[in-house]
Amino acid sequence: MTADGHGRVELCVVIGSGCAGLTAAVYAARGRLQPLVIEGMEPGGQLSLTSVVENFPGFPDGVNGFDLIDNIKRQAERFGTRYRQSVVTRVDFSERPYVLHLQDEDEVIRTQSLIIAAGARARTLGLPGEKEMWGHGLSSCATCDGAFFRDQRVVVVGGGDSAMEDAIYLTKFASEVHVVHRRDTLRASKIMQERARSNPKITFHWNRVPVEILHQAGRVHGVRVKGTGGETGSEKISCDGVFYAIGHEPNTGMFGDALPKDAQGYLTAHGVVSNLPGVFIAGDVADHHYQQAITAAGTGCAAAMEAEDWLQAEGLLQA
Ligand code: NAP
């Protein structure tokens, strides 16, 4: 489709290629919606960056996150899903079919129905040293970057399941893992807490927040942390690498104010049905509570079924 308005109109476009988007694609493809998946900034989503997923039903011994995503992707492809490696920068909801603008491309895509499964991205802190060292000793992906820290000291920031999972994973490589958490109780599930607490390589620094990523000559050499109880001083934790595991922010910038959001910026919907005709919402972009692979998959499935019903009711889908 060119910007002047000629070309194909899609029946169903899925924004996002994580667990929600790909599951939506499986169902949409089997429903003969011929979905086009725009893969987005992080193809495969958060799950493809996860080491072992132990709680996805059907895998008693766990499954590698990347493999799980790759399997769903191939499953959707088998039924006719098409993929496009691009990023949606703006969606124009003022006319139907809706118009999607893509990064670095003159082309636009028009679609009758849209499944938004844009997911969420890792949160950062905006600390001094963060910009300079991002990707050079500072990361939000232990699975991607952990192996660079063999026999070195690393810091993990956060107290949730991701932080515990990252800390445990990093003990495979690092000599010491230091968890910095802003409270004295963990948010993580009991099983993850127990595993982390019983790991002799992991040390907890309670009631602390990082205030600066310390670096010299292109290398991280520590994190400056401060107490959360109003203490005036700060202390340095020496380390070679830092991993943020402090949650996520939903990817909603491309929608402007067209879709309602909750107080934390996540999209809101009635189940998976948005306030706009033919627009459905699935996965973490609308979920700050469960954020599980299986719930994302579930809403992806529901969104595709709703899209199929809607297209049928609009007379856009041949019986
Ligand atoms: P999360 O549960 O939201 O935890 C984020 C952690 O970062 C919290 O401990 C929070 O502290 C801390 N934090 C947030 N903002 C901070 C800031 N500005 N400064 C310092 N610390 C900050 O996020 P998550 O761990 O990524 O997990 C997200 C969801 O995925 C959860 O539902 C989780 O169960 C799920 N998950 C599951 C698994 C698994 O089952 N194996 C693995 C990974 C994720 P507070 O605790 O003080 O708020």
Short mmCIF file of C-alpha atoms and ligand atoms in Angstrom, two decimals:
data_model
loop_
_atom_site.label_atom_id
_atom_site.label_comp_id
_atom_site.label_asym_id
_atom_site.label_seq_id
_atom_site.Cartn_x
_atom_site.Cartn_y
_atom_site.Cartn_z
CA MET A 1 0.00 0.00 0.00
CA THR A 2 1.44 3.36 -0.93
CA ALA A 3 0.85 6.59 0.94
CA ASP A 4 -1.37 7.83 -1.89
CA GLY A 5 -3.94 5.24 -0.97
CA HIS A 6 -3.64 2.45 -3.55
CA GLY A 7 -3.11 -1.19 -2.92
CA ARG A 8 -4.18 -4.03 -0.73
CA VAL A 9 -6.34 -3.64 2.35
CA GLU A 10 -5.56 -6.25 5.02
CA LEU A 11 -8.35 -8.05 6.83
CA CYS A 12 -6.37 -8.31 10.04
CA VAL A 13 -3.08 -6.84 11.18
CA VAL A 14 -1.46 -7.87 14.44
CA ILE A 15 0.92 -5.40 16.06
CA GLY A 16 3.49 -7.34 18.08
CA SER A 17 5.10 -10.75 17.82
CA GLY A 18 5.25 -11.88 21.45
CA CYS A 19 3.17 -14.61 22.96
CA ALA A 20 -0.08 -12.62 22.62
CA GLY A 21 0.47 -11.48 19.03
CA LEU A 22 1.61 -14.86 17.76
CA THR A 23 -1.23 -16.73 19.46
CA ALA A 24 -3.64 -14.23 17.93
CA ALA A 25 -1.99 -14.98 14.58
CA VAL A 26 -2.47 -18.74 14.99
CA TYR A 27 -6.19 -18.28 15.60
CA ALA A 28 -6.65 -15.52 13.02
CA ALA A 29 -4.86 -17.57 10.37
CA ARG A 30 -6.95 -20.63 11.13
CA GLY A 31 -10.03 -18.36 10.92
CA ARG A 32 -8.86 -17.40 7.38
CA LEU A 33 -8.18 -13.76 8.29
CA GLN A 34 -4.78 -14.01 6.56
CA PRO A 35 -3.14 -12.01 9.35
CA LEU A 36 -0.12 -9.82 8.82
CA VAL A 37 2.08 -9.56 11.93
CA ILE A 38 4.20 -6.45 12.32
CA GLU A 39 6.99 -7.82 14.48
CA GLY A 40 7.95 -4.61 16.27
CA MET A 41 11.02 -3.36 18.09
CA GLU A 42 11.67 -6.61 19.97
CA PRO A 43 10.60 -9.50 17.73
CA GLY A 44 9.38 -12.39 19.87
CA GLY A 45 8.70 -10.07 22.80
CA GLN A 46 9.83 -10.52 26.38
CA LEU A 47 9.45 -14.28 26.33
CA SER A 48 12.11 -14.75 23.68
CA LEU A 49 14.56 -13.17 26.14
CA THR A 50 13.65 -15.58 28.93
CA SER A 51 15.81 -18.59 29.68
CA VAL A 52 13.56 -21.34 30.97
CA VAL A 53 9.79 -20.94 31.19
CA GLU A 54 8.65 -23.35 33.87
CA ASN A 55 5.00 -22.43 34.18
CA PHE A 56 3.68 -22.64 30.63
CA PRO A 57 1.23 -25.55 30.73
CA GLY A 58 2.23 -28.57 28.71
CA PHE A 59 5.96 -28.49 29.38
CA PRO A 60 6.63 -30.52 32.54
CA ASP A 61 10.39 -29.98 32.24
CA GLY A 62 10.12 -26.29 31.27
CA VAL A 63 10.75 -24.83 27.85
CA ASN A 64 13.29 -22.33 26.56
CA GLY A 65 11.51 -18.98 25.98
CA PHE A 66 13.00 -18.47 22.54
CA ASP A 67 12.02 -21.98 21.44
CA LEU A 68 8.47 -21.52 22.70
CA ILE A 69 8.07 -18.29 20.73
CA ASP A 70 9.70 -19.77 17.65
CA ASN A 71 7.31 -22.71 17.77
CA ILE A 72 4.23 -20.47 17.98
CA LYS A 73 5.61 -18.36 15.15
CA ARG A 74 6.06 -21.38 12.90
CA GLN A 75 2.66 -22.70 13.93
CA ALA A 76 1.02 -19.42 12.84
CA GLU A 77 3.05 -19.41 9.61
CA ARG A 78 1.83 -22.90 8.78
CA PHE A 79 -1.73 -21.55 8.58
CA GLY A 80 -0.81 -18.60 6.38
CA THR A 81 0.38 -15.83 8.74
CA ARG A 82 2.69 -13.31 7.08
CA TYR A 83 5.38 -11.40 9.00
CA ARG A 84 6.88 -7.99 8.48
CA GLN A 85 10.00 -6.86 10.33
CA SER A 86 9.09 -3.28 11.01
CA VAL A 87 7.87 -0.98 13.74
CA VAL A 88 4.53 0.81 13.73
CA THR A 89 5.10 4.47 14.57
CA ARG A 90 1.55 5.77 14.27
CA VAL A 91 -1.94 4.46 13.74
CA ASP A 92 -4.54 6.69 12.15
CA PHE A 93 -7.89 5.66 13.55
CA SER A 94 -9.74 8.62 12.00
CA GLU A 95 -10.74 6.65 8.91
CA ARG A 96 -11.57 3.03 8.13
CA PRO A 97 -9.82 0.91 7.05
CA TYR A 98 -7.33 2.06 9.69
CA VAL A 99 -3.95 3.30 8.48
CA LEU A 100 -0.68 2.10 10.01
CA HIS A 101 2.52 4.08 9.46
CA LEU A 102 5.77 2.16 9.64
CA GLN A 103 9.24 3.27 10.71
CA ASP A 104 11.60 4.18 7.86
CA GLU A 105 9.05 3.23 5.23
CA ASP A 106 6.99 5.44 2.92
CA GLU A 107 4.47 2.70 2.65
CA VAL A 108 1.43 2.55 4.88
CA ILE A 109 -0.71 -0.47 5.69
CA ARG A 110 -4.50 -0.32 5.71
CA THR A 111 -6.46 -2.83 7.68
CA GLN A 112 -10.08 -3.60 8.46
CA SER A 113 -9.32 -5.08 11.87
CA LEU A 114 -6.41 -4.57 14.21
CA ILE A 115 -5.11 -6.70 17.06
CA ILE A 116 -2.88 -4.70 19.36
CA ALA A 117 -0.37 -6.95 21.10
CA ALA A 118 2.45 -4.43 21.30
CA GLY A 119 3.63 -5.63 24.72
CA ALA A 120 5.78 -3.71 27.15
CA ARG A 121 9.44 -2.73 27.28
CA ALA A 122 11.93 -2.88 30.12
CA ARG A 123 11.82 0.09 32.48
CA THR A 124 14.94 2.18 33.07
CA LEU A 125 15.84 4.60 35.86
CA GLY A 126 17.39 7.59 34.08
CA LEU A 127 20.50 7.53 36.29
CA PRO A 128 23.83 9.21 35.58
CA GLY A 129 25.94 6.73 33.62
CA GLU A 130 22.90 4.83 32.33
CA LYS A 131 22.86 6.17 28.78
CA GLU A 132 26.60 5.80 28.35
CA MET A 133 26.77 2.24 29.65
CA TRP A 134 23.54 0.80 28.21
CA GLY A 135 24.60 -2.27 26.25
CA HIS A 136 28.14 -1.93 27.60
CA GLY A 137 27.85 -3.49 31.02
CA LEU A 138 24.33 -2.28 31.77
CA SER A 139 21.47 -4.39 30.45
CA SER A 140 17.91 -5.47 31.08
CA CYS A 141 18.41 -8.92 29.60
CA ALA A 142 20.36 -11.42 31.68
CA THR A 143 19.67 -14.18 29.18
CA CYS A 144 21.20 -12.11 26.37
CA ASP A 145 24.19 -10.69 28.19
CA GLY A 146 24.85 -12.89 31.23
CA ALA A 147 27.57 -14.96 29.60
CA PHE A 148 29.78 -11.87 29.25
CA PHE A 149 30.26 -11.85 33.02
CA ARG A 150 32.00 -15.15 33.61
CA ASP A 151 33.77 -15.10 37.01
CA GLN A 152 32.83 -11.45 37.49
CA ARG A 153 30.63 -9.55 39.93
CA VAL A 154 27.21 -8.36 38.83
CA VAL A 155 24.36 -6.36 40.36
CA VAL A 156 20.68 -7.06 39.72
CA VAL A 157 18.22 -4.27 40.53
CA GLY A 158 14.67 -5.27 41.53
CA GLY A 159 12.75 -7.58 43.81
CA GLY A 160 10.22 -9.26 41.50
CA ASP A 161 10.19 -12.60 39.69
CA SER A 162 12.33 -11.21 36.87
CA ALA A 163 15.00 -10.04 39.31
CA MET A 164 15.10 -13.43 41.06
CA GLU A 165 15.12 -15.30 37.77
CA ASP A 166 17.91 -13.08 36.44
CA ALA A 167 19.93 -13.36 39.65
CA ILE A 168 19.68 -17.16 39.65
CA TYR A 169 20.51 -17.36 35.96
CA LEU A 170 23.52 -15.08 36.39
CA THR A 171 25.01 -17.36 39.06
CA LYS A 172 25.78 -19.76 36.19
CA PHE A 173 28.44 -17.31 35.04
CA ALA A 174 29.19 -14.67 37.65
CA SER A 175 31.25 -15.23 40.77
CA GLU A 176 28.93 -13.01 42.86
CA VAL A 177 25.45 -11.67 42.25
CA HIS A 178 24.27 -8.69 44.32
CA VAL A 179 20.55 -7.96 44.37
CA VAL A 180 19.66 -4.35 45.18
CA HIS A 181 16.04 -3.94 46.23
CA ARG A 182 14.23 -0.84 47.43
CA ARG A 183 12.31 -2.64 50.19
CA ASP A 184 13.06 -5.40 52.72
CA THR A 185 10.54 -7.83 51.28
CA LEU A 186 10.51 -9.31 47.82
CA ARG A 187 7.64 -9.07 45.38
CA ALA A 188 8.71 -12.32 43.71
CA SER A 189 6.73 -15.56 44.08
CA LYS A 190 7.64 -17.77 47.04
CA ILE A 191 9.32 -20.43 44.94
CA MET A 192 11.59 -17.91 43.20
CA GLN A 193 12.39 -16.21 46.52
CA GLU A 194 13.38 -19.50 48.08
CA ARG A 195 15.62 -20.43 45.19
CA ALA A 196 17.36 -17.06 45.22
CA ARG A 197 17.71 -16.87 48.99
CA SER A 198 19.25 -20.33 49.17
CA ASN A 199 21.78 -19.64 46.42
CA PRO A 200 25.17 -19.01 48.08
CA LYS A 201 26.34 -16.75 45.24
CA ILE A 202 23.49 -14.26 45.78
CA THR A 203 23.72 -11.41 48.31
CA PHE A 204 20.77 -9.11 49.02
CA HIS A 205 21.13 -5.38 49.66
CA TRP A 206 17.80 -4.38 51.21
CA ASN A 207 16.23 -0.91 51.30
CA ARG A 208 18.64 0.41 48.70
CA VAL A 209 18.20 2.17 45.37
CA PRO A 210 20.87 2.75 42.75
CA VAL A 211 21.68 6.41 42.16
CA GLU A 212 24.56 6.18 39.69
CA ILE A 213 26.14 3.67 37.33
CA LEU A 214 29.87 4.06 37.94
CA HIS A 215 32.11 3.64 34.94
CA GLN A 216 35.52 4.47 33.59
CA ALA A 217 37.14 3.98 30.19
CA GLY A 218 33.97 2.36 28.81
CA ARG A 219 33.63 -0.21 31.59
CA VAL A 220 31.22 -0.44 34.50
CA HIS A 221 33.04 -0.68 37.83
CA GLY A 222 30.19 -0.30 40.26
CA VAL A 223 26.82 1.04 41.28
CA ARG A 224 26.38 3.81 43.80
CA VAL A 225 23.42 3.02 46.05
CA LYS A 226 21.55 4.99 48.68
CA GLY A 227 19.36 3.88 51.54
CA THR A 228 15.63 4.49 51.22
CA GLY A 229 15.25 5.52 54.86
CA GLY A 230 16.40 9.11 54.36
CA GLU A 231 20.10 8.37 54.99
CA THR A 232 22.41 11.06 53.66
CA GLY A 233 25.40 8.97 52.59
CA SER A 234 25.78 6.55 49.72
CA GLU A 235 27.90 3.48 49.16
CA LYS A 236 29.52 1.79 46.20
CA ILE A 237 28.87 -1.82 45.26
CA SER A 238 31.78 -2.83 43.06
CA CYS A 239 30.76 -4.84 40.02
CA ASP A 240 31.46 -5.41 36.35
CA GLY A 241 27.89 -5.51 35.14
CA VAL A 242 24.43 -4.27 36.11
CA PHE A 243 21.07 -5.79 35.18
CA TYR A 244 17.82 -3.88 35.58
CA ALA A 245 14.80 -6.05 36.39
CA ILE A 246 12.43 -3.35 37.55
CA GLY A 247 9.36 -4.08 35.50
CA HIS A 248 8.04 -2.84 32.23
CA GLU A 249 6.23 0.02 30.49
CA PRO A 250 3.54 -0.62 27.89
CA ASN A 251 4.28 0.23 24.24
CA THR A 252 1.40 2.61 23.57
CA GLY A 253 3.09 5.68 22.05
CA MET A 254 1.95 4.80 18.51
CA PHE A 255 -1.73 5.14 19.46
CA GLY A 256 -1.62 8.71 20.79
CA ASP A 257 -4.77 9.39 22.79
CA ALA A 258 -7.06 7.29 20.60
CA LEU A 259 -7.38 4.47 23.14
CA PRO A 260 -8.12 4.82 26.85
CA LYS A 261 -5.39 3.95 29.37
CA ASP A 262 -5.31 3.21 33.08
CA ALA A 263 -3.32 5.20 35.66
CA GLN A 264 -0.15 3.26 34.83
CA GLY A 265 -0.47 3.87 31.10
CA TYR A 266 -1.72 0.40 30.11
CA LEU A 267 -4.50 0.21 27.52
CA THR A 268 -7.93 -0.58 28.87
CA ALA A 269 -10.60 -2.61 27.11
CA HIS A 270 -13.74 -4.60 27.76
CA GLY A 271 -12.03 -7.95 27.93
CA VAL A 272 -10.12 -7.74 24.66
CA VAL A 273 -12.61 -5.45 22.89
CA SER A 274 -11.46 -1.84 22.60
CA ASN A 275 -13.62 1.25 22.31
CA LEU A 276 -12.97 1.38 18.53
CA PRO A 277 -14.72 -0.87 16.02
CA GLY A 278 -12.54 -3.73 14.81
CA VAL A 279 -9.73 -2.99 17.28
CA PHE A 280 -8.86 -5.67 19.83
CA ILE A 281 -6.23 -5.68 22.55
CA ALA A 282 -4.18 -8.57 23.91
CA GLY A 283 -1.25 -9.30 26.19
CA ASP A 284 0.98 -7.12 28.33
CA VAL A 285 0.11 -3.83 26.60
CA ALA A 286 -3.14 -4.02 28.58
CA ASP A 287 -2.01 -6.08 31.57
CA HIS A 288 0.05 -4.77 34.45
CA HIS A 289 -1.29 -7.41 36.79
CA TYR A 290 -0.85 -10.97 35.50
CA GLN A 291 1.82 -10.47 32.82
CA GLN A 292 2.18 -14.18 32.22
CA ALA A 293 2.93 -15.92 28.96
CA ILE A 294 -0.18 -18.04 29.33
CA THR A 295 -2.48 -15.07 30.03
CA ALA A 296 -0.98 -13.22 27.06
CA ALA A 297 -1.62 -16.27 24.89
CA GLY A 298 -5.17 -16.50 26.23
CA THR A 299 -6.02 -12.91 25.42
CA GLY A 300 -4.35 -13.27 22.01
CA CYS A 301 -6.66 -16.16 21.27
CA ALA A 302 -9.71 -14.20 22.48
CA ALA A 303 -8.74 -11.12 20.44
CA ALA A 304 -8.47 -13.15 17.23
CA MET A 305 -11.83 -14.82 17.85
CA GLU A 306 -13.42 -11.41 18.46
CA ALA A 307 -11.78 -10.05 15.28
CA GLU A 308 -13.16 -12.95 13.27
CA ASP A 309 -16.68 -12.43 14.65
CA TRP A 310 -16.47 -8.71 14.01
CA LEU A 311 -15.28 -9.11 10.41
CA GLN A 312 -18.04 -11.62 9.81
CA ALA A 313 -20.69 -9.31 11.26
CA GLU A 314 -19.41 -6.45 9.09
CA GLY A 315 -19.71 -8.65 6.02
CA LEU A 316 -15.97 -8.41 5.40
CA LEU A 317 -15.25 -12.11 5.74
CA GLN A 318 -16.51 -14.58 3.22
CA ALA A 319 -18.44 -17.43 4.83
P1 NAP B 1 7.48 -6.61 38.85
O1 NAP B 1 6.81 -7.79 39.43
O2 NAP B 1 6.68 -5.37 38.58
O3 NAP B 1 8.71 -6.25 39.79
C1 NAP B 1 9.49 -5.12 39.56
C2 NAP B 1 10.45 -4.96 40.71
O4 NAP B 1 11.25 -3.80 40.46
C3 NAP B 1 9.74 -4.75 42.04
O5 NAP B 1 10.40 -5.46 43.05
C4 NAP B 1 9.84 -3.25 42.26
O6 NAP B 1 9.96 -2.89 43.60
C5 NAP B 1 11.14 -2.91 41.55
N1 NAP B 1 11.10 -1.53 41.00
C6 NAP B 1 10.19 -1.00 40.19
N2 NAP B 1 10.49 0.29 39.91
C7 NAP B 1 11.62 0.56 40.59
C8 NAP B 1 12.42 1.71 40.73
N3 NAP B 1 12.10 2.85 40.10
N4 NAP B 1 13.51 1.64 41.50
C9 NAP B 1 13.84 0.48 42.15
N5 NAP B 1 13.13 -0.64 42.06
C10 NAP B 1 12.02 -0.61 41.28
O7 NAP B 1 8.16 -6.95 37.44
P2 NAP B 1 8.82 -8.33 36.94
O8 NAP B 1 9.68 -8.91 37.97
O9 NAP B 1 9.40 -7.99 35.60
O10 NAP B 1 7.58 -9.28 36.73
C11 NAP B 1 6.49 -8.88 35.89
C12 NAP B 1 5.47 -10.02 35.81
O11 NAP B 1 6.05 -11.12 35.13
C13 NAP B 1 5.04 -10.51 37.18
O12 NAP B 1 3.68 -10.86 37.09
C14 NAP B 1 5.88 -11.74 37.39
O13 NAP B 1 5.27 -12.70 38.23
C15 NAP B 1 6.01 -12.27 35.95
N6 NAP B 1 7.26 -13.06 35.83
C16 NAP B 1 7.19 -14.38 36.17
C17 NAP B 1 8.34 -15.15 36.10
C18 NAP B 1 8.26 -16.59 36.51
O14 NAP B 1 7.22 -17.03 36.93
N7 NAP B 1 9.33 -17.34 36.44
C19 NAP B 1 9.55 -14.61 35.67
C20 NAP B 1 9.58 -13.26 35.34
C21 NAP B 1 8.41 -12.49 35.43
P3 NAP B 1 8.69 -3.06 44.62
O15 NAP B 1 8.61 -4.53 44.88
O16 NAP B 1 9.10 -2.25 45.78
O17 NAP B 1 7.52 -2.51 43.88
#
